[in-house]
JSON list of C-alpha atoms and ligand atoms in Angstrom, two decimals:
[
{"chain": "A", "resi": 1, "resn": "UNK", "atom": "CA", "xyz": [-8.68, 108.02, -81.68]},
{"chain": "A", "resi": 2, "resn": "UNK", "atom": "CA", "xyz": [-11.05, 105.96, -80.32]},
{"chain": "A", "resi": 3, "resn": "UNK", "atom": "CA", "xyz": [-13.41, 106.45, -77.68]},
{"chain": "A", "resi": 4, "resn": "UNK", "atom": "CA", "xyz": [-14.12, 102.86, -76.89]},
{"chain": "A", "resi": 5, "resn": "UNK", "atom": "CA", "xyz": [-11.43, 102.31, -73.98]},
{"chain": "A", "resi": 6, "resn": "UNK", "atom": "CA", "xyz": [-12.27, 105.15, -72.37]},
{"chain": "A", "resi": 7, "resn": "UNK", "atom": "CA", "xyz": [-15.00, 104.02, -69.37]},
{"chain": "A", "resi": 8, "resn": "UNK", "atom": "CA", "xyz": [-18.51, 105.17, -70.51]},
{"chain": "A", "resi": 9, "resn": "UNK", "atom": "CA", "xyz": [-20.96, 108.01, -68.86]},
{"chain": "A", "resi": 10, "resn": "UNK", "atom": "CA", "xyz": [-23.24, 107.74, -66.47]},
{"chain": "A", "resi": 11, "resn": "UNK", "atom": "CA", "xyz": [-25.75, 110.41, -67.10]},
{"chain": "A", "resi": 12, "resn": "UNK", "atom": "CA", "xyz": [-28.76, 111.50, -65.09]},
{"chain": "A", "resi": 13, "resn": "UNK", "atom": "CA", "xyz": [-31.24, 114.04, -65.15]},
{"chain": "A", "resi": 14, "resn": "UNK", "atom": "CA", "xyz": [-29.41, 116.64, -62.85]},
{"chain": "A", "resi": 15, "resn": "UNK", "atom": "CA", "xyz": [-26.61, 118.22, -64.28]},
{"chain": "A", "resi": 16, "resn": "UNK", "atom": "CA", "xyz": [-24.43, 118.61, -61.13]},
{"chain": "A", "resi": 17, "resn": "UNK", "atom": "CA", "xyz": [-24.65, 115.11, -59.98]},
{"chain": "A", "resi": 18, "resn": "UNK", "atom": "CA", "xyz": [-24.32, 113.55, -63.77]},
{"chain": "A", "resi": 19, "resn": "UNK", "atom": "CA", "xyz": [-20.97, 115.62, -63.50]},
{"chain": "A", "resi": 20, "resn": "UNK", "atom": "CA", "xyz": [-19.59, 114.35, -60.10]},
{"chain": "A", "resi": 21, "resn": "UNK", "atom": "CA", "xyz": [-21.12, 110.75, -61.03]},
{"chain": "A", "resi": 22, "resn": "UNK", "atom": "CA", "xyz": [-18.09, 110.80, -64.14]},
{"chain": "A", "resi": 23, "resn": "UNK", "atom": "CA", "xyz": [-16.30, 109.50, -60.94]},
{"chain": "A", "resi": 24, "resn": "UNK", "atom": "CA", "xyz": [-18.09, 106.46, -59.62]},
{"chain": "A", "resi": 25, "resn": "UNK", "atom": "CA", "xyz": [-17.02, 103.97, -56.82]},
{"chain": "A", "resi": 26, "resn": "UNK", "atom": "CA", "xyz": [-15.54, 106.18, -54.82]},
{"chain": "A", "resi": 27, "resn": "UNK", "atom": "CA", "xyz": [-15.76, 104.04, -51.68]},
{"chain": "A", "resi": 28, "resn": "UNK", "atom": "CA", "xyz": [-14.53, 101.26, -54.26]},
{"chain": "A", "resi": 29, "resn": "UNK", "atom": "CA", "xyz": [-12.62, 100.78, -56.76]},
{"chain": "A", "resi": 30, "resn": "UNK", "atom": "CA", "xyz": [-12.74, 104.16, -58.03]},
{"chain": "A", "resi": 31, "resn": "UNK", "atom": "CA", "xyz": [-13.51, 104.56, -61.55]},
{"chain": "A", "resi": 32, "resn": "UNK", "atom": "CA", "xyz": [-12.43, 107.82, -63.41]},
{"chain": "A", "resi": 33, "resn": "UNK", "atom": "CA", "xyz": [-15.12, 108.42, -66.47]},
{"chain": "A", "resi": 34, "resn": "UNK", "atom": "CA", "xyz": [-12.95, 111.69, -67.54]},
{"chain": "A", "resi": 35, "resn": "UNK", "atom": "CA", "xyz": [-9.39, 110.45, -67.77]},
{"chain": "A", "resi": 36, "resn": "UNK", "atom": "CA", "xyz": [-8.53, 113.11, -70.39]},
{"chain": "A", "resi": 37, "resn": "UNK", "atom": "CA", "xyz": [-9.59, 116.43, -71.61]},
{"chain": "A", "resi": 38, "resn": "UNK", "atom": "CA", "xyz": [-10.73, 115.17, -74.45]},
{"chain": "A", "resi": 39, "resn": "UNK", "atom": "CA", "xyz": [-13.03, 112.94, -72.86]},
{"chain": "A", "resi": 40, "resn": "UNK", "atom": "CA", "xyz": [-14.27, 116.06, -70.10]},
{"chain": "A", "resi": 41, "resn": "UNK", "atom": "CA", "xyz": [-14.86, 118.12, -73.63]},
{"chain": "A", "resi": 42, "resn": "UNK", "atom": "CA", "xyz": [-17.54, 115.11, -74.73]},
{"chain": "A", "resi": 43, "resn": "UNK", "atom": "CA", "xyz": [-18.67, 114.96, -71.19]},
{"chain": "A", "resi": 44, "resn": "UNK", "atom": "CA", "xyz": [-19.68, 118.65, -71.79]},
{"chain": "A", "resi": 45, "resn": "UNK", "atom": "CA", "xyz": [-20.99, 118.34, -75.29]},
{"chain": "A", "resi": 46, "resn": "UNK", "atom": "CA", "xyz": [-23.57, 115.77, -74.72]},
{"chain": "A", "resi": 47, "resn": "UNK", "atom": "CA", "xyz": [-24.85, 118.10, -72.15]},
{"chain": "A", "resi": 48, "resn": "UNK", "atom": "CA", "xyz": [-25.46, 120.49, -74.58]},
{"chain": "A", "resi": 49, "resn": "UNK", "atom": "CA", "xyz": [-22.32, 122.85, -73.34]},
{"chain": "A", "resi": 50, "resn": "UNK", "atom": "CA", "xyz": [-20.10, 122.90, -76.17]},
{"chain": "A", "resi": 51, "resn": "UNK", "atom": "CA", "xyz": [-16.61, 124.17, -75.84]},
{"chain": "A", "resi": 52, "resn": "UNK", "atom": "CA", "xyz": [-13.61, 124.34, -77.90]},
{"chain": "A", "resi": 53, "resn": "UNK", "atom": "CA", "xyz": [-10.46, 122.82, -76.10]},
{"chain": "A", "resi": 54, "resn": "UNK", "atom": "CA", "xyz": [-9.79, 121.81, -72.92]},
{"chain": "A", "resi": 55, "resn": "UNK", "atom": "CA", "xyz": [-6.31, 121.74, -70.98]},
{"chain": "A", "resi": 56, "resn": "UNK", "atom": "CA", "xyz": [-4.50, 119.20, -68.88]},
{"chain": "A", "resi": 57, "resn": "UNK", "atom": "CA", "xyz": [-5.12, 122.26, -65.71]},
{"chain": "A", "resi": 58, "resn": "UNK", "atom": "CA", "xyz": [-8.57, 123.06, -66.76]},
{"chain": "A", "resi": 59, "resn": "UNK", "atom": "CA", "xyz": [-9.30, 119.45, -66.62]},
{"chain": "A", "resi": 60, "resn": "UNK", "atom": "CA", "xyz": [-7.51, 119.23, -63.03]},
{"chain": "A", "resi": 61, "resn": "UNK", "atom": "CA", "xyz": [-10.12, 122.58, -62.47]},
{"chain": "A", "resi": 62, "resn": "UNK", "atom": "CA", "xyz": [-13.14, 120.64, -63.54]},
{"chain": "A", "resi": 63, "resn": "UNK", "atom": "CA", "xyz": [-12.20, 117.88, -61.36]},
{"chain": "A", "resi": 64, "resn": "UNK", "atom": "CA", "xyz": [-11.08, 119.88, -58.07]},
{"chain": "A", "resi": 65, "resn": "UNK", "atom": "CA", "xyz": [-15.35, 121.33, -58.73]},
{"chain": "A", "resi": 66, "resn": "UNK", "atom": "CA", "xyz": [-16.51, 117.86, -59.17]},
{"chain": "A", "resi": 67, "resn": "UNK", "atom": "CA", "xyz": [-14.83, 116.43, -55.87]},
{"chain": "A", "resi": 68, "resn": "UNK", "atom": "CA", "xyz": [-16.04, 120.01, -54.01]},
{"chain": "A", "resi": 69, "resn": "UNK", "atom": "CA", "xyz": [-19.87, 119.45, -55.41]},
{"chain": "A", "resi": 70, "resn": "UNK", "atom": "CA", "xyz": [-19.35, 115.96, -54.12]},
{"chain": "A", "resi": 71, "resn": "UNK", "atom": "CA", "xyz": [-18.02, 117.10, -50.61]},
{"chain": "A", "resi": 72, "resn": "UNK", "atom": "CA", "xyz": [-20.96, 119.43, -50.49]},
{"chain": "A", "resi": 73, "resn": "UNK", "atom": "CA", "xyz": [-23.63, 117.51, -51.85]},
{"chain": "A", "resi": 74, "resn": "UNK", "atom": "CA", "xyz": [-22.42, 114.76, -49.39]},
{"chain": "A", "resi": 75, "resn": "UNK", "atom": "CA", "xyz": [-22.90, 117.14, -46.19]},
{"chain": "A", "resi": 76, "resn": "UNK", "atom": "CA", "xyz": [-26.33, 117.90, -47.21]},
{"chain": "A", "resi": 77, "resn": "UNK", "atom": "CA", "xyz": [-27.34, 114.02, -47.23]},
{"chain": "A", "resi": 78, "resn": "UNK", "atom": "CA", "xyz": [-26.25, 113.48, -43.68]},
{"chain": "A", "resi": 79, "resn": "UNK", "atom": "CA", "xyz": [-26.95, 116.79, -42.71]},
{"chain": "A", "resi": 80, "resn": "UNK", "atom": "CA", "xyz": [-23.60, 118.25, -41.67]},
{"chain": "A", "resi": 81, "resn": "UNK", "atom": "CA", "xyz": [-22.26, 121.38, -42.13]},
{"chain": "A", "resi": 82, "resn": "UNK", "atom": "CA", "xyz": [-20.92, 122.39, -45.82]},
{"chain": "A", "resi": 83, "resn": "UNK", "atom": "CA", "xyz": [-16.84, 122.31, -45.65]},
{"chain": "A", "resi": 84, "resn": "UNK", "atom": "CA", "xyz": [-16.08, 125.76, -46.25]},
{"chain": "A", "resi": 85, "resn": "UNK", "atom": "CA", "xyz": [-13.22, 124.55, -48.89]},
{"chain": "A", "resi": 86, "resn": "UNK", "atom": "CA", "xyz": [-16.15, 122.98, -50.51]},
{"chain": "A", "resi": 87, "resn": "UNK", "atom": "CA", "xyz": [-18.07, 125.80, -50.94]},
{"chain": "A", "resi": 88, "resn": "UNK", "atom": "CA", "xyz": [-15.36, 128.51, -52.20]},
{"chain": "A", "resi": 89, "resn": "UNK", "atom": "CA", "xyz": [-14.32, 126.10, -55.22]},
{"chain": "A", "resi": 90, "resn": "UNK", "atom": "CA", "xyz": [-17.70, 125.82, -56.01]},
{"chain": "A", "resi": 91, "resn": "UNK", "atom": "CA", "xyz": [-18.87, 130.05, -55.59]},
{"chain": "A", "resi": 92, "resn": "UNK", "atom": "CA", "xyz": [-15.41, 130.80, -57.70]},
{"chain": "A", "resi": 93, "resn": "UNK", "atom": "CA", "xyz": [-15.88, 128.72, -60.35]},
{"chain": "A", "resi": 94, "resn": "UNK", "atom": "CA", "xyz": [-19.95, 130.12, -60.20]},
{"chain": "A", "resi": 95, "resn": "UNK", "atom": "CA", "xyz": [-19.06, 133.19, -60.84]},
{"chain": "A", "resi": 96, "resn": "UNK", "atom": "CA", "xyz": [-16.02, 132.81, -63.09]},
{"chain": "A", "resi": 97, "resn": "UNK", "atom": "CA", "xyz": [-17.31, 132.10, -66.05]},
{"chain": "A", "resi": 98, "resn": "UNK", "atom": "CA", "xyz": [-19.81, 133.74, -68.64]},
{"chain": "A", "resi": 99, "resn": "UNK", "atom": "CA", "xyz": [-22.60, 131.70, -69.66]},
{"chain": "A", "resi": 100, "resn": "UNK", "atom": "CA", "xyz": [-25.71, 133.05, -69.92]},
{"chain": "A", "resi": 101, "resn": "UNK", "atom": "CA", "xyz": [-29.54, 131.27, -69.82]},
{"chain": "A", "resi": 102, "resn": "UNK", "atom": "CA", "xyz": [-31.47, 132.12, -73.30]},
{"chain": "A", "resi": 103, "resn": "UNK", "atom": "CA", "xyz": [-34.94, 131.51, -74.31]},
{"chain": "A", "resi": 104, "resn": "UNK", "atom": "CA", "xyz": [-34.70, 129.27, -77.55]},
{"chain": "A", "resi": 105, "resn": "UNK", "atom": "CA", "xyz": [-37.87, 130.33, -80.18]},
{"chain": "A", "resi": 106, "resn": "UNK", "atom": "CA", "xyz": [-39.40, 127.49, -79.63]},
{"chain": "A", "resi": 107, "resn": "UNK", "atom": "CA", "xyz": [-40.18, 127.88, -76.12]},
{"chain": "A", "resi": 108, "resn": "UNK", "atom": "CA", "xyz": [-37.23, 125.99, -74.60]},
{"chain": "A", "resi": 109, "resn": "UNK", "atom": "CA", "xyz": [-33.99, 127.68, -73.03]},
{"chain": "A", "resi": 110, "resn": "UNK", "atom": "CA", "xyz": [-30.40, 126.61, -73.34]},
{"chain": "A", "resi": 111, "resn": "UNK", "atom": "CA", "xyz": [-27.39, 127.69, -72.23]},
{"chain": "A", "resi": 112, "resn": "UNK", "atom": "CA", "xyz": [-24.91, 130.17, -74.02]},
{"chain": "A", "resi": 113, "resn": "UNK", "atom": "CA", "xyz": [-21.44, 129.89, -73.21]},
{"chain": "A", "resi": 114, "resn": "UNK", "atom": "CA", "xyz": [-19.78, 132.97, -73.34]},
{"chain": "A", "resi": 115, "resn": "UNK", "atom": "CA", "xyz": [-16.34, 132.48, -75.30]},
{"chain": "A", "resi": 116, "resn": "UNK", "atom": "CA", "xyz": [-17.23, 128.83, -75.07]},
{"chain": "A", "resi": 117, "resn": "UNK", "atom": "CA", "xyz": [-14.15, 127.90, -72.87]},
{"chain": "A", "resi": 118, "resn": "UNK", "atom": "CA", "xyz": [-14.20, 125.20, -69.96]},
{"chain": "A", "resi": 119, "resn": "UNK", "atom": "CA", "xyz": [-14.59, 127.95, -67.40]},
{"chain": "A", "resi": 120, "resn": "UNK", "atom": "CA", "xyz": [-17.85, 128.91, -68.73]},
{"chain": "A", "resi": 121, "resn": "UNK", "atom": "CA", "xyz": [-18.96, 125.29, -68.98]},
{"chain": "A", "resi": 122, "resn": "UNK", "atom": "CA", "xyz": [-17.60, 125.04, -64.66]},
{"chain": "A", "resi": 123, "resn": "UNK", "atom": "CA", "xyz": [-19.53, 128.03, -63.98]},
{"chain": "A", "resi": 124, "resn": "UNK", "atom": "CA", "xyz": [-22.82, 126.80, -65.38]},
{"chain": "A", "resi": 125, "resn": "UNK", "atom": "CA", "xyz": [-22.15, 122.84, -63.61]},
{"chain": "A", "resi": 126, "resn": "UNK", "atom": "CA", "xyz": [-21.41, 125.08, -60.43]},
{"chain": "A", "resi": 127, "resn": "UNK", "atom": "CA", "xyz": [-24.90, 127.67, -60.56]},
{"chain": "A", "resi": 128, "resn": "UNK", "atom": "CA", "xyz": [-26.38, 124.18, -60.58]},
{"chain": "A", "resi": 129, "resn": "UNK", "atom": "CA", "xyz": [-24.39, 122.69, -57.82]},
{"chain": "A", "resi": 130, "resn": "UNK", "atom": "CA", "xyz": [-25.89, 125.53, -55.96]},
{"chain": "A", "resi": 131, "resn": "UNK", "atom": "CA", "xyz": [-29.43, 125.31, -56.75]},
{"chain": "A", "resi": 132, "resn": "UNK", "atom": "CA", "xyz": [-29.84, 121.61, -55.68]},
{"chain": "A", "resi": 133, "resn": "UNK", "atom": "CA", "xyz": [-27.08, 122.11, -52.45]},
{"chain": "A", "resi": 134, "resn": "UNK", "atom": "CA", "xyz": [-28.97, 125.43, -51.77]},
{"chain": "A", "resi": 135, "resn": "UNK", "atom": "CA", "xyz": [-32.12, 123.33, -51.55]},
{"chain": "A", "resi": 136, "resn": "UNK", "atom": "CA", "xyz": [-33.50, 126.13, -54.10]},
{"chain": "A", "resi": 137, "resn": "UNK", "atom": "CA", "xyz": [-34.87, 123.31, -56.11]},
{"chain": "A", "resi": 138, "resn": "UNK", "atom": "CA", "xyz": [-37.45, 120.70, -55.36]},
{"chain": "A", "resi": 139, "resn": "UNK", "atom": "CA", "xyz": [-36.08, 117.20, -54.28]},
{"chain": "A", "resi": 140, "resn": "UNK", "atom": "CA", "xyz": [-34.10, 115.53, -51.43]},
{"chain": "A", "resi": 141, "resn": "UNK", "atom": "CA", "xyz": [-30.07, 114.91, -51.62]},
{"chain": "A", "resi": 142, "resn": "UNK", "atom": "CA", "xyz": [-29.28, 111.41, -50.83]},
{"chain": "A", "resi": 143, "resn": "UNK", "atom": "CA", "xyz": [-26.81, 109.42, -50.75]},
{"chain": "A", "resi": 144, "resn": "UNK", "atom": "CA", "xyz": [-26.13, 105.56, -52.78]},
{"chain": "A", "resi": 145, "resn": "UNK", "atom": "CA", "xyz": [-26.90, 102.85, -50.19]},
{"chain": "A", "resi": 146, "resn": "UNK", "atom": "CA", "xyz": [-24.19, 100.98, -52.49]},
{"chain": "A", "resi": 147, "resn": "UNK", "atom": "CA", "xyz": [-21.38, 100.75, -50.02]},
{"chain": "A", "resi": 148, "resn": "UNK", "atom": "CA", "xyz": [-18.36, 101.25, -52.86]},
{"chain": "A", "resi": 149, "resn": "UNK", "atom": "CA", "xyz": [-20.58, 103.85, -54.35]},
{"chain": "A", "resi": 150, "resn": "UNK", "atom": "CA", "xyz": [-22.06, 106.24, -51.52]},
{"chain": "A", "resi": 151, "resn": "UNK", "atom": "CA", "xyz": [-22.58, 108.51, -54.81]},
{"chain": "A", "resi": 152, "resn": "UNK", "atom": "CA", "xyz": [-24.19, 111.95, -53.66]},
{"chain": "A", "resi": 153, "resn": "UNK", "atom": "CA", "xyz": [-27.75, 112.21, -56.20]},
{"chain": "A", "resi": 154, "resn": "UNK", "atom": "CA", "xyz": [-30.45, 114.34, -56.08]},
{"chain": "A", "resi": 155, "resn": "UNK", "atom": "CA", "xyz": [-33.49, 112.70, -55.62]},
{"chain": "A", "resi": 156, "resn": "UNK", "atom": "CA", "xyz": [-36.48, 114.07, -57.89]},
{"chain": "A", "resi": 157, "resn": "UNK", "atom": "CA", "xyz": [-39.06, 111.40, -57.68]},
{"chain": "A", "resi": 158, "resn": "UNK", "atom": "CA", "xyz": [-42.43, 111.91, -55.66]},
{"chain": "A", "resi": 159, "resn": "UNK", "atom": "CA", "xyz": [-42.02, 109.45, -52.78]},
{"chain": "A", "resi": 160, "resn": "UNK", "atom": "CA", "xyz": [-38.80, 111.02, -52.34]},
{"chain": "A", "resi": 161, "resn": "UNK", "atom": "CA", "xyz": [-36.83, 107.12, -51.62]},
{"chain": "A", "resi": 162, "resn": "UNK", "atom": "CA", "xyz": [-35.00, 106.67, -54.30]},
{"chain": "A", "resi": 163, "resn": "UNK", "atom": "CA", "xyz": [-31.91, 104.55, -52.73]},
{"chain": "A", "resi": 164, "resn": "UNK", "atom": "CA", "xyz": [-29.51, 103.73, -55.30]},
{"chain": "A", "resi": 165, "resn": "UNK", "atom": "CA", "xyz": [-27.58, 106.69, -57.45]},
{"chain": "A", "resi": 166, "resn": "UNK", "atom": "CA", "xyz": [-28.67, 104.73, -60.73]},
{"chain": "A", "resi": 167, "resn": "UNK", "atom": "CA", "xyz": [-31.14, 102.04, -60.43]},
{"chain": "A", "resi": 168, "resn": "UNK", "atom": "CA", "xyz": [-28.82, 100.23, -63.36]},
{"chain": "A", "resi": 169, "resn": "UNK", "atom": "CA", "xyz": [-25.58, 100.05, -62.36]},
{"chain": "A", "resi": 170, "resn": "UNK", "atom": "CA", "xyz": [-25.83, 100.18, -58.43]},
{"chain": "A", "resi": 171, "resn": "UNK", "atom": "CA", "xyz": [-29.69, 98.94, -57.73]},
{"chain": "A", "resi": 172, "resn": "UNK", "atom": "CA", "xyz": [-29.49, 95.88, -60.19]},
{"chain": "A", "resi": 173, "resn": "UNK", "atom": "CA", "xyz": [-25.84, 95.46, -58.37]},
{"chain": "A", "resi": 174, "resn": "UNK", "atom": "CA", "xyz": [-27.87, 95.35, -54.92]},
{"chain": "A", "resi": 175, "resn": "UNK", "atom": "CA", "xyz": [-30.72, 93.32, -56.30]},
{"chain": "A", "resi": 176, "resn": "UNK", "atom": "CA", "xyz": [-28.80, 90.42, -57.58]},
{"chain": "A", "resi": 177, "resn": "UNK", "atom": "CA", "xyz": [-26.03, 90.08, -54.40]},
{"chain": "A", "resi": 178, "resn": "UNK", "atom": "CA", "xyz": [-29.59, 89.74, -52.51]},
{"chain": "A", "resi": 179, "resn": "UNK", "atom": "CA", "xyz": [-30.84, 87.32, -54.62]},
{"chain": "A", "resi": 180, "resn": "UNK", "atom": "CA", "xyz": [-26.95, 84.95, -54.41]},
{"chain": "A", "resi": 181, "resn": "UNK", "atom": "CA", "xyz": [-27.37, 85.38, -50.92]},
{"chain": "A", "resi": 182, "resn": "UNK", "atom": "CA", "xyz": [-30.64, 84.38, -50.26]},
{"chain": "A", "resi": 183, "resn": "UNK", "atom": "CA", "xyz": [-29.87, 81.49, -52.56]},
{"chain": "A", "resi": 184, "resn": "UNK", "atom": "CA", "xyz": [-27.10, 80.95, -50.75]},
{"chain": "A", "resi": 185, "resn": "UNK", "atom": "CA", "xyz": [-28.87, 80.61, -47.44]},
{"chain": "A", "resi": 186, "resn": "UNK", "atom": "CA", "xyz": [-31.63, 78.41, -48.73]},
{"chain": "A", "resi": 187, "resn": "UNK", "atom": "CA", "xyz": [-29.75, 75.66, -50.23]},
{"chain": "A", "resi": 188, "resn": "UNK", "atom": "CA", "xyz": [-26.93, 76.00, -47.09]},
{"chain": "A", "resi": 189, "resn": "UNK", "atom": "CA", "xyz": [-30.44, 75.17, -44.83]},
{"chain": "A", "resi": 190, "resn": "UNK", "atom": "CA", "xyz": [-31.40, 72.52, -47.63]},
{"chain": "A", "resi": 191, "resn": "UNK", "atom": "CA", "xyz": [-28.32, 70.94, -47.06]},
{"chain": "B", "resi": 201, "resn": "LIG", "atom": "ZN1", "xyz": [-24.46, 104.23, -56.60]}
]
């Protein structure tokens, strides 16, 4: 099987939002980025949490986390309170699973899965839901100014202004429809 008609990743630098940005436009066209287990189980193994098999339900289980991190995330940006719903899914799947942080030898850490199944991946996508809703870590949750995006990302840089969820999908997206209308406007005035 290929891989090639399946839409392609969008991966960040924040595990928990790279996971609930595998469903993008959701104020759009929504676009699902893991339409099959198979494709949730390469999700996982390019961020370095391997696992052996994944189910039609456990892939229903990933997704009902991913829209609660979402929901969550989302309250935190416009500073509402976190939907309780939101907040069990996330806490279960936390603490359902048996992953474990090691130190690698050469000075790094990683994460070991315990019997390497899909909850144990959830579990570690959820502890860092909860670090970055918590507001444990540093940065600011924001939300895409993209109007078919609204994507909930964590934003790590120093200013702390980041606007768009990916500066090359939704930014560039911004940028040009700017630039068309602005074009737009001066040769509508020219003429
Ligand atoms: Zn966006």
């Amino acid at each position: 099987m290929t891989v090639s008609h399946f839409p392609e990743f969008r991966l960040g630098k924040v595990l928990a939002t790279s996971f609930t940005a595998t469903l993008t436009e959701r104020c759009g066209e929504p676009v699902e980025r893991i339409p099959v287990p198979s494709r949730l189980v390469d999700w996982l193994a390019i961020n370095g949490l391997v696992v052996g098999s994944c189910t039609m339900s456990q892939l229903d289980h990933a997704r009902e986390l991913r829209e609660s991190i979402h929901a969550a995330a989302t309250a935190v940006a416009n500073r509402s309170p976190l939907p309780s719903s939101a907040v069990q899914v996330i806490n279960d799947c936390s603490t359902d699973g048996r992953a474990s942080v090691i130190l690698t030898s050469e000075g790094g850490w990683e994460w070991r899965l315990g019997s390497a199944s899909v909850e144990d991946a959830l579990s570690v996508i959820a502890a860092d839901a909860v670090s970055i809703i918590s507001g444990e870590r540093h940065g600011k949750m924001a939300l895409c100014e993209s109007p078919t995006c609204r994507a909930a990302f964590f934003d790590i840089s120093r200013s702390g202004t980041r606007r768009w969820c990916e500066m090359n999908t939704c930014g560039n997206r911004e940028k040009k429809a700017r630039f068309l209308a602005n074009k737009r406007k001066k040769s509508s005035s020219a003429g």
